[in-house]
mmCIF file of C-alpha atoms in Angstrom:
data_model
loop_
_atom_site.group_PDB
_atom_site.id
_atom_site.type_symbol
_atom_site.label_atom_id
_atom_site.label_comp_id
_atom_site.label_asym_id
_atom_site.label_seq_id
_atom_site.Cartn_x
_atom_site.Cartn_y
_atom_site.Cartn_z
ATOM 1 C CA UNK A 1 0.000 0.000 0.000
ATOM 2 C CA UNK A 2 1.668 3.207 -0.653
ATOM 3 C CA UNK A 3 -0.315 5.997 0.939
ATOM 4 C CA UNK A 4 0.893 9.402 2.757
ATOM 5 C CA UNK A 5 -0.156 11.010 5.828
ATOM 6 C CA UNK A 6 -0.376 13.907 3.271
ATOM 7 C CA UNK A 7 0.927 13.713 -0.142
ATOM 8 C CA UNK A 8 -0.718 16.007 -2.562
ATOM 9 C CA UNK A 9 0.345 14.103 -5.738
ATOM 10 C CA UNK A 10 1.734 10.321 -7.086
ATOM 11 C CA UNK A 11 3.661 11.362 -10.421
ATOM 12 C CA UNK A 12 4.714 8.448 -12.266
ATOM 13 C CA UNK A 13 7.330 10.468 -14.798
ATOM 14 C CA UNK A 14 8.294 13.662 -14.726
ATOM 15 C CA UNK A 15 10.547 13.960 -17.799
ATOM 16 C CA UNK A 16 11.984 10.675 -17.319
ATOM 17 C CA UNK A 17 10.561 7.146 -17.623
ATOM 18 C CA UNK A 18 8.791 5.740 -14.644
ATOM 19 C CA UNK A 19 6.425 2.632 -14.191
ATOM 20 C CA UNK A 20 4.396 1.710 -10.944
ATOM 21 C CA UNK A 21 2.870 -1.925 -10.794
ATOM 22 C CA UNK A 22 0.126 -2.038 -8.098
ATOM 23 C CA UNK A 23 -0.049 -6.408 -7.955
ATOM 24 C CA UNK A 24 -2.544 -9.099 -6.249
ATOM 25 C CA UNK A 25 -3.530 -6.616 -3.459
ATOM 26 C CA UNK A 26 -1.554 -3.799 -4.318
ATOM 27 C CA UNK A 27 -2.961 0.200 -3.606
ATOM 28 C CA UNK A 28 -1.925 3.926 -4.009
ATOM 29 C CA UNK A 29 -4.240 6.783 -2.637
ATOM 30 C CA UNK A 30 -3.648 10.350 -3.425
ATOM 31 C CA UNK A 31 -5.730 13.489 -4.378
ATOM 32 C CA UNK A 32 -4.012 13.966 -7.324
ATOM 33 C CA UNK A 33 -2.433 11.196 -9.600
ATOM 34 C CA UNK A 34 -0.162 11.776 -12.879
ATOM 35 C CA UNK A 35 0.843 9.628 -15.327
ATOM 36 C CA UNK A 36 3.403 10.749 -17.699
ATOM 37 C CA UNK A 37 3.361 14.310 -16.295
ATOM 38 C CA UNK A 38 5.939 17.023 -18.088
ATOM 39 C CA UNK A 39 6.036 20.703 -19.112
ATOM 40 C CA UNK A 40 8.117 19.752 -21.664
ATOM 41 C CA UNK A 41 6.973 16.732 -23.091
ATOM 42 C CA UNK A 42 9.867 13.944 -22.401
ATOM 43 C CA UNK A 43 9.063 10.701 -20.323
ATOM 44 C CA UNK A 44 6.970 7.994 -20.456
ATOM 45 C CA UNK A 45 5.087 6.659 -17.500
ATOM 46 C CA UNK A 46 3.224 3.352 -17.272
ATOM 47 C CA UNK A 47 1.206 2.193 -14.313
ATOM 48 C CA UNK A 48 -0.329 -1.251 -13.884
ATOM 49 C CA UNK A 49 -3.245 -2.314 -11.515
ATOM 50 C CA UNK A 50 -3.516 -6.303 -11.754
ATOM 51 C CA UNK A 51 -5.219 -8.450 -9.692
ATOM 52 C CA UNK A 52 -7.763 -8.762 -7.007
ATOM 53 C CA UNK A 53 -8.124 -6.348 -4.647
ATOM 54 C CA UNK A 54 -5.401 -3.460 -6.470
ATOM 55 C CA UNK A 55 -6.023 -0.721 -6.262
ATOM 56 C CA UNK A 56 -5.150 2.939 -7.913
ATOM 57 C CA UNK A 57 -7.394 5.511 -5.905
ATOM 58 C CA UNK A 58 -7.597 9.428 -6.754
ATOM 59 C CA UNK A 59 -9.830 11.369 -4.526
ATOM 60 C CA UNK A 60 -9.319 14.717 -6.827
ATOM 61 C CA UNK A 61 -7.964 13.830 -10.306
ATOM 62 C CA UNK A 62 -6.585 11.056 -12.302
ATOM 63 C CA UNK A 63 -4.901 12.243 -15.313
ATOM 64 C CA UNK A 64 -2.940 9.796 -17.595
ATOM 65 C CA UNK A 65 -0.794 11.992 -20.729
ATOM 66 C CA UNK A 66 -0.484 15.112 -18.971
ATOM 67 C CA UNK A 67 2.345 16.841 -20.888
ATOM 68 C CA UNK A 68 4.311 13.433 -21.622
ATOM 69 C CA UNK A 69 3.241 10.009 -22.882
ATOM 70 C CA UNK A 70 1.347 8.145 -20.253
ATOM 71 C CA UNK A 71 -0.358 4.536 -19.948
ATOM 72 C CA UNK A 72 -2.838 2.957 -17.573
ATOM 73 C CA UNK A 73 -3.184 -0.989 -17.702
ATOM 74 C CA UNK A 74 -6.444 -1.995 -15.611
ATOM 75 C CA UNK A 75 -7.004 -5.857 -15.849
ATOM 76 C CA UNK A 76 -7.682 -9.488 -13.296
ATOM 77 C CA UNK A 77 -9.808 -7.534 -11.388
ATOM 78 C CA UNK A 78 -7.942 -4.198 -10.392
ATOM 79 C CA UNK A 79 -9.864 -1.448 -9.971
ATOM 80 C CA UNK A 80 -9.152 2.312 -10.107
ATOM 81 C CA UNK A 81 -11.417 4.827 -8.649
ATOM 82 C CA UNK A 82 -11.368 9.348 -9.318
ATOM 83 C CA UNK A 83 -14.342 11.530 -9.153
ATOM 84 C CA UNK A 84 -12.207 13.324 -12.473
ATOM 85 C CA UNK A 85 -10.500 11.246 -15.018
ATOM 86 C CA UNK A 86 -8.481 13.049 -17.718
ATOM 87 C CA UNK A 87 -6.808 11.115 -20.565
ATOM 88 C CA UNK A 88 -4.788 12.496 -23.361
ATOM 89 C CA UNK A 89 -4.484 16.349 -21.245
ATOM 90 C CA UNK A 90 -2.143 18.686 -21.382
ATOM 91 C CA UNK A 91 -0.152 20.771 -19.462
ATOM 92 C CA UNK A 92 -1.214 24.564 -20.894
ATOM 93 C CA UNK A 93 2.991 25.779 -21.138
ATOM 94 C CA UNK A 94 3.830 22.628 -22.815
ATOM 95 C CA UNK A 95 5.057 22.506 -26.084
ATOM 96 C CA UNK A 96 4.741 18.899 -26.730
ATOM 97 C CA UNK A 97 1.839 16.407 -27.425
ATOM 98 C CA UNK A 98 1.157 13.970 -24.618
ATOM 99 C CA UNK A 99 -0.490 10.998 -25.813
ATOM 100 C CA UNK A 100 -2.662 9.071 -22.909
ATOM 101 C CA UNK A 101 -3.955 4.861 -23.550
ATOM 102 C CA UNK A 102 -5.717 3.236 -20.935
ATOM 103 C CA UNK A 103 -6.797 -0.470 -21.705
ATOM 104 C CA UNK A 104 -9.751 -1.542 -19.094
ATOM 105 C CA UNK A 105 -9.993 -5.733 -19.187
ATOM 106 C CA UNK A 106 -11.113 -8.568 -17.647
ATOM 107 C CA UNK A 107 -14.265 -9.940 -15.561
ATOM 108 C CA UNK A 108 -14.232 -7.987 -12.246
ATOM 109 C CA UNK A 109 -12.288 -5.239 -13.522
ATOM 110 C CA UNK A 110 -13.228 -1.451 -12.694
ATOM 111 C CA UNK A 111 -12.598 2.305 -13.595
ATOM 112 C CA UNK A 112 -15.263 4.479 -11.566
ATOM 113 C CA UNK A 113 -15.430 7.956 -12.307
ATOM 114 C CA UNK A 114 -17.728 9.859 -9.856
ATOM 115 C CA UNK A 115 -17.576 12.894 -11.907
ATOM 116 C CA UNK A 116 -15.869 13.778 -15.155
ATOM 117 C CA UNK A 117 -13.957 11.427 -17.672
ATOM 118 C CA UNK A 118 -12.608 12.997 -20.388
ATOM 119 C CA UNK A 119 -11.023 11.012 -22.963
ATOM 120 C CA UNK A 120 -8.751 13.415 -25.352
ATOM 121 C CA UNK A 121 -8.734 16.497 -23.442
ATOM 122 C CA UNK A 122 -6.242 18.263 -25.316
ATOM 123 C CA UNK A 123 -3.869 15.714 -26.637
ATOM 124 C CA UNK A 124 -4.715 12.527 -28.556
ATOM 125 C CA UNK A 125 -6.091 9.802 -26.375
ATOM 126 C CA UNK A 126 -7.067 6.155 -26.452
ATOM 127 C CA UNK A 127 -9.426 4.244 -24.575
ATOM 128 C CA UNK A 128 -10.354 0.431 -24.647
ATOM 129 C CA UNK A 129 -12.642 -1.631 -22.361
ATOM 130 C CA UNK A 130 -12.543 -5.055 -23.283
ATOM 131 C CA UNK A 131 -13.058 -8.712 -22.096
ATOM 132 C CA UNK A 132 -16.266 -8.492 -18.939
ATOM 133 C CA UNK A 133 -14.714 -5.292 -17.905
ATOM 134 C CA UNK A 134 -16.473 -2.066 -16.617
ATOM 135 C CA UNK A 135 -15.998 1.744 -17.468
ATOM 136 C CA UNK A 136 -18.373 3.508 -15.055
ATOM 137 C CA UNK A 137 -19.191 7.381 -15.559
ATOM 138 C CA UNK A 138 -21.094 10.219 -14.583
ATOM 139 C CA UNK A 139 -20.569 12.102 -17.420
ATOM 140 C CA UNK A 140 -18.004 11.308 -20.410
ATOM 141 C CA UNK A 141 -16.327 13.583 -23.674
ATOM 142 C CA UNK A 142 -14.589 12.195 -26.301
ATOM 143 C CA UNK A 143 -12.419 14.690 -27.703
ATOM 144 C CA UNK A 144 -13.750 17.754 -25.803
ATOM 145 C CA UNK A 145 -10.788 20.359 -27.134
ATOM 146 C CA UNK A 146 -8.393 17.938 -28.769
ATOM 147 C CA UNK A 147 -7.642 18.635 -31.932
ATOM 148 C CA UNK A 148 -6.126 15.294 -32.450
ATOM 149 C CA UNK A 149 -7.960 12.207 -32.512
ATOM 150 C CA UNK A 150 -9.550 10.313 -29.872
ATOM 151 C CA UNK A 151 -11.210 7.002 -29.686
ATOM 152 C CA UNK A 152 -13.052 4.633 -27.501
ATOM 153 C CA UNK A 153 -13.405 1.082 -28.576
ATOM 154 C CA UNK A 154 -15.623 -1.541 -25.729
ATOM 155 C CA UNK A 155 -15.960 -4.742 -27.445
ATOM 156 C CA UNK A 156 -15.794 -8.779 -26.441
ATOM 157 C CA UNK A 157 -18.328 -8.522 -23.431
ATOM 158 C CA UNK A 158 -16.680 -4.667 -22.019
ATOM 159 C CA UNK A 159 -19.220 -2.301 -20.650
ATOM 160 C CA UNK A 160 -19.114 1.321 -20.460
ATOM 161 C CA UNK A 161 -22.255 3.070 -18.073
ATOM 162 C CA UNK A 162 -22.416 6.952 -18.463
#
């Protein structure tokens, strides 16, 4: 479990390359989560929730591409939970594109989003839910200022509630 008495934010890469593998149990909390988070567009960061009972937890914002490439990997029953969900945004002073992919699969597997999700906020983004898995949503944009392209593909048994 990595948690804080206080943190204010879980970057995984911040210019450089950085991967965080939440396993069979594993959990991170925060109020604010980045991956592949850079004002000037280097890096690369991958995080992976796998198994039964992980757990990737935002209570303010999730927001995977911010800036720099960034990758979320939800499958075996991980779940990830933010009230706002960005994927594919963009830092405002950046000068490069940061491209965001989350892939959502397996039976038991979860992404809630409370609030927001916005896939392809300013920056190309990619989102898949395949295989018994669940998107859940109050409200979700595909491409809501991106002027790059933005998909969404749930197929083989995925489900996606907005």
């Amino acid at each position: 479990t990595l948690a804080g008495g206080n943190p204010s934010q879980l970057i995984v890469s911040n210019v450089g390359e950085g991967t965080l593998n939440l396993l069979n149990g594993g959990s991170a909390t925060a109020p604010l989560v980045f991956i592949g988070q850079s004002n000037s567009g280097a890096g690369n960061g991958t995080v992976l929730v796998s198994g039964s009972g992980s757990q990737l937890n935002a209570s303010s914002l999730l927001a995977v591409g911010d800036g720099s490439d960034g990758a979320l990997t939800v499958e075996a029953g991980g779940v990830v939970n933010a009230p706002n969900f960005r994927v594919g945004a963009y830092a405002s002073d950046s000068p490069a594109a940061g491209f965001g992919r989350v892939q959502i699969s397996g039976s038991g597997t979860e992404v809630n989003v409370s609030e927001q999700l916005v896939i392809g906020l300013e920056r190309r983004a990619e989102m898949q839910v395949l295989n018994g898995a669940s998107l859940n949503s109050a409200q979700g944009i595909i491409g809501f200022a991106s002027s790059d392209s933005s998909t969404v593909l749930v197929a083989n048994g995925g489900t996606w509630n907005d």
